[in-house]
Amino acid sequence: MRKFYAKGRLLVADPTQGDPQPGQPRRYAGRTMKIVDGQATFPATEEGFTYDEQRPAIRDVDRRMLKRVRRDHDMWPADEVTAQACGVAFVPVVFKDGEFVPVEAPQPKAGGKSGGKPGKENS
């Protein structure tokens, strides 16, 4: 299974939908449609966009998604296997304030025990 998360405000058309029928709204990968003040908005979903790349009917979709993420970087691969298939580095993300953002690396605490160089103890 391939899984992707929406990135920033970028809208990636759901490649499994095809062309929408007249009057039918377009779907976007990893997003849901909400009406706010009479306008359509497309916030990210925590579930992301998932499909089974092994299904024969999906192989074209898979090829296009991998190429798009590798070339445009417009979605976050949700796991290392998906990132490797795309040919991009895996960046862990977290759902925060309605969108996916990279996980911040832990910052070293100020005033650690040794206070000196790593591997040396202060006397």
PDB file of C-alpha atoms in Angstrom:
ATOM      1  CA  MET A   1       0.000   0.000   0.000  1.00  0.00           C
ATOM      2  CA  ARG A   2       1.218   3.467  -0.870  1.00  0.00           C
ATOM      3  CA  LYS A   3       0.279   6.335   1.391  1.00  0.00           C
ATOM      4  CA  PHE A   4       0.749  10.066   0.998  1.00  0.00           C
ATOM      5  CA  TYR A   5      -0.177  13.127   3.043  1.00  0.00           C
ATOM      6  CA  ALA A   6      -1.278  16.504   1.667  1.00  0.00           C
ATOM      7  CA  LYS A   7       1.502  19.089   1.710  1.00  0.00           C
ATOM      8  CA  GLY A   8       0.912  22.747   2.520  1.00  0.00           C
ATOM      9  CA  ARG A   9      -1.824  24.305   0.420  1.00  0.00           C
ATOM     10  CA  LEU A  10      -0.989  22.313  -2.718  1.00  0.00           C
ATOM     11  CA  LEU A  11      -3.963  20.589  -4.337  1.00  0.00           C
ATOM     12  CA  VAL A  12      -3.186  17.325  -6.114  1.00  0.00           C
ATOM     13  CA  ALA A  13      -6.149  15.982  -8.084  1.00  0.00           C
ATOM     14  CA  ASP A  14      -7.181  12.510  -6.918  1.00  0.00           C
ATOM     15  CA  PRO A  15      -5.746  10.332  -9.694  1.00  0.00           C
ATOM     16  CA  THR A  16      -8.243   7.555  -8.967  1.00  0.00           C
ATOM     17  CA  GLN A  17     -11.232   9.817  -9.748  1.00  0.00           C
ATOM     18  CA  GLY A  18     -10.693  10.644 -13.406  1.00  0.00           C
ATOM     19  CA  ASP A  19     -12.525  13.614 -14.884  1.00  0.00           C
ATOM     20  CA  PRO A  20     -15.485  14.654 -12.732  1.00  0.00           C
ATOM     21  CA  GLN A  21     -18.935  14.725 -14.295  1.00  0.00           C
ATOM     22  CA  PRO A  22     -20.563  18.134 -14.806  1.00  0.00           C
ATOM     23  CA  GLY A  23     -21.675  19.470 -11.429  1.00  0.00           C
ATOM     24  CA  GLN A  24     -19.535  16.978  -9.544  1.00  0.00           C
ATOM     25  CA  PRO A  25     -16.730  18.597  -7.496  1.00  0.00           C
ATOM     26  CA  ARG A  26     -13.152  17.531  -8.111  1.00  0.00           C
ATOM     27  CA  ARG A  27     -11.579  15.442  -5.367  1.00  0.00           C
ATOM     28  CA  TYR A  28      -8.057  16.070  -4.153  1.00  0.00           C
ATOM     29  CA  ALA A  29      -5.629  13.465  -2.788  1.00  0.00           C
ATOM     30  CA  GLY A  30      -5.441  13.547   0.999  1.00  0.00           C
ATOM     31  CA  ARG A  31      -8.053  16.303   1.305  1.00  0.00           C
ATOM     32  CA  THR A  32     -11.755  16.674   1.959  1.00  0.00           C
ATOM     33  CA  MET A  33     -14.115  19.369   0.735  1.00  0.00           C
ATOM     34  CA  LYS A  34     -15.711  21.717   3.259  1.00  0.00           C
ATOM     35  CA  ILE A  35     -17.891  24.733   2.561  1.00  0.00           C
ATOM     36  CA  VAL A  36     -16.824  27.777   4.604  1.00  0.00           C
ATOM     37  CA  ASP A  37     -18.721  31.048   4.158  1.00  0.00           C
ATOM     38  CA  GLY A  38     -20.138  29.781   0.865  1.00  0.00           C
ATOM     39  CA  GLN A  39     -16.689  28.885  -0.541  1.00  0.00           C
ATOM     40  CA  ALA A  40     -15.272  25.408  -1.089  1.00  0.00           C
ATOM     41  CA  THR A  41     -12.130  24.718   0.947  1.00  0.00           C
ATOM     42  CA  PHE A  42      -9.990  21.584   0.894  1.00  0.00           C
ATOM     43  CA  PRO A  43      -8.330  20.928   4.264  1.00  0.00           C
ATOM     44  CA  ALA A  44      -5.938  18.002   4.685  1.00  0.00           C
ATOM     45  CA  THR A  45      -7.293  14.783   6.173  1.00  0.00           C
ATOM     46  CA  GLU A  46      -5.426  12.910   8.888  1.00  0.00           C
ATOM     47  CA  GLU A  47      -5.987   9.666   6.959  1.00  0.00           C
ATOM     48  CA  GLY A  48      -4.024  10.821   3.911  1.00  0.00           C
ATOM     49  CA  PHE A  49      -4.323   9.282   0.456  1.00  0.00           C
ATOM     50  CA  THR A  50      -3.843   5.512   0.176  1.00  0.00           C
ATOM     51  CA  TYR A  51      -4.031   3.025  -2.674  1.00  0.00           C
ATOM     52  CA  ASP A  52      -2.887  -0.520  -3.437  1.00  0.00           C
ATOM     53  CA  GLU A  53      -0.167  -0.271  -6.068  1.00  0.00           C
ATOM     54  CA  GLN A  54      -0.431  -4.016  -6.771  1.00  0.00           C
ATOM     55  CA  ARG A  55      -3.877  -3.719  -8.380  1.00  0.00           C
ATOM     56  CA  PRO A  56      -3.502  -3.808 -12.182  1.00  0.00           C
ATOM     57  CA  ALA A  57      -6.025  -0.972 -12.652  1.00  0.00           C
ATOM     58  CA  ILE A  58      -3.928   1.260 -10.371  1.00  0.00           C
ATOM     59  CA  ARG A  59      -0.492   0.773 -11.956  1.00  0.00           C
ATOM     60  CA  ASP A  60      -0.790   3.924 -14.113  1.00  0.00           C
ATOM     61  CA  VAL A  61      -1.942   5.916 -11.089  1.00  0.00           C
ATOM     62  CA  ASP A  62       1.040   4.616  -9.105  1.00  0.00           C
ATOM     63  CA  ARG A  63       3.521   5.524 -11.827  1.00  0.00           C
ATOM     64  CA  ARG A  64       2.105   9.060 -12.082  1.00  0.00           C
ATOM     65  CA  MET A  65       2.041   9.616  -8.301  1.00  0.00           C
ATOM     66  CA  LEU A  66       5.625   8.438  -7.841  1.00  0.00           C
ATOM     67  CA  LYS A  67       6.825  10.652 -10.676  1.00  0.00           C
ATOM     68  CA  ARG A  68       4.859  13.639  -9.413  1.00  0.00           C
ATOM     69  CA  VAL A  69       6.211  13.389  -5.861  1.00  0.00           C
ATOM     70  CA  ARG A  70       9.776  12.858  -7.133  1.00  0.00           C
ATOM     71  CA  ARG A  71       9.560  15.804  -9.558  1.00  0.00           C
ATOM     72  CA  ASP A  72       7.288  18.309  -7.770  1.00  0.00           C
ATOM     73  CA  HIS A  73       7.528  17.297  -4.086  1.00  0.00           C
ATOM     74  CA  ASP A  74       3.841  18.189  -3.700  1.00  0.00           C
ATOM     75  CA  MET A  75       2.858  15.437  -1.231  1.00  0.00           C
ATOM     76  CA  TRP A  76       4.550  13.898   1.803  1.00  0.00           C
ATOM     77  CA  PRO A  77       5.295  10.151   1.505  1.00  0.00           C
ATOM     78  CA  ALA A  78       3.795   8.672   4.696  1.00  0.00           C
ATOM     79  CA  ASP A  79       6.446   5.987   5.194  1.00  0.00           C
ATOM     80  CA  GLU A  80       9.974   5.034   4.207  1.00  0.00           C
ATOM     81  CA  VAL A  81       8.876   2.418   1.656  1.00  0.00           C
ATOM     82  CA  THR A  82       6.717   4.957  -0.210  1.00  0.00           C
ATOM     83  CA  ALA A  83       9.493   7.576  -0.063  1.00  0.00           C
ATOM     84  CA  GLN A  84      12.009   5.058  -1.446  1.00  0.00           C
ATOM     85  CA  ALA A  85       9.644   4.164  -4.300  1.00  0.00           C
ATOM     86  CA  CYS A  86       9.353   7.901  -5.092  1.00  0.00           C
ATOM     87  CA  GLY A  87      13.130   8.347  -4.979  1.00  0.00           C
ATOM     88  CA  VAL A  88      12.968  11.022  -2.268  1.00  0.00           C
ATOM     89  CA  ALA A  89      14.179  11.206   1.308  1.00  0.00           C
ATOM     90  CA  PHE A  90      11.645  10.228   3.965  1.00  0.00           C
ATOM     91  CA  VAL A  91      10.644  13.171   6.158  1.00  0.00           C
ATOM     92  CA  PRO A  92       8.561  12.245   9.218  1.00  0.00           C
ATOM     93  CA  VAL A  93       5.523  14.513   9.494  1.00  0.00           C
ATOM     94  CA  VAL A  94       2.841  15.171  12.085  1.00  0.00           C
ATOM     95  CA  PHE A  95      -0.715  16.492  11.674  1.00  0.00           C
ATOM     96  CA  LYS A  96      -0.753  19.879  13.408  1.00  0.00           C
ATOM     97  CA  ASP A  97      -3.306  22.698  13.152  1.00  0.00           C
ATOM     98  CA  GLY A  98      -5.033  21.077  10.176  1.00  0.00           C
ATOM     99  CA  GLU A  99      -1.971  20.313   8.058  1.00  0.00           C
ATOM    100  CA  PHE A 100       1.049  18.040   7.944  1.00  0.00           C
ATOM    101  CA  VAL A 101       4.358  19.558   9.007  1.00  0.00           C
ATOM    102  CA  PRO A 102       7.799  17.994   9.436  1.00  0.00           C
ATOM    103  CA  VAL A 103       8.512  16.616  12.900  1.00  0.00           C
ATOM    104  CA  GLU A 104      10.916  18.944  14.642  1.00  0.00           C
ATOM    105  CA  ALA A 105      14.208  17.410  15.716  1.00  0.00           C
ATOM    106  CA  PRO A 106      14.653  17.514  19.488  1.00  0.00           C
ATOM    107  CA  GLN A 107      16.760  20.477  20.545  1.00  0.00           C
ATOM    108  CA  PRO A 108      19.629  19.856  22.987  1.00  0.00           C
ATOM    109  CA  LYS A 109      18.787  21.039  26.483  1.00  0.00           C
ATOM    110  CA  ALA A 110      20.690  24.055  27.719  1.00  0.00           C
ATOM    111  CA  GLY A 111      22.854  23.510  30.793  1.00  0.00           C
ATOM    112  CA  GLY A 112      23.459  19.796  30.340  1.00  0.00           C
ATOM    113  CA  LYS A 113      25.244  17.757  33.034  1.00  0.00           C
ATOM    114  CA  SER A 114      28.794  18.029  31.741  1.00  0.00           C
ATOM    115  CA  GLY A 115      28.650  21.550  30.326  1.00  0.00           C
ATOM    116  CA  GLY A 116      31.898  20.739  28.510  1.00  0.00           C
ATOM    117  CA  LYS A 117      32.877  18.893  25.380  1.00  0.00           C
ATOM    118  CA  PRO A 118      31.163  15.589  24.627  1.00  0.00           C
ATOM    119  CA  GLY A 119      33.018  12.666  26.177  1.00  0.00           C
ATOM    120  CA  LYS A 120      34.831  14.880  28.722  1.00  0.00           C
ATOM    121  CA  GLU A 121      33.711  15.317  32.304  1.00  0.00           C
ATOM    122  CA  ASN A 122      34.216  18.560  34.161  1.00  0.00           C
ATOM    123  CA  SER A 123      36.138  18.290  37.424  1.00  0.00           C
TER     124      SER A 123
END
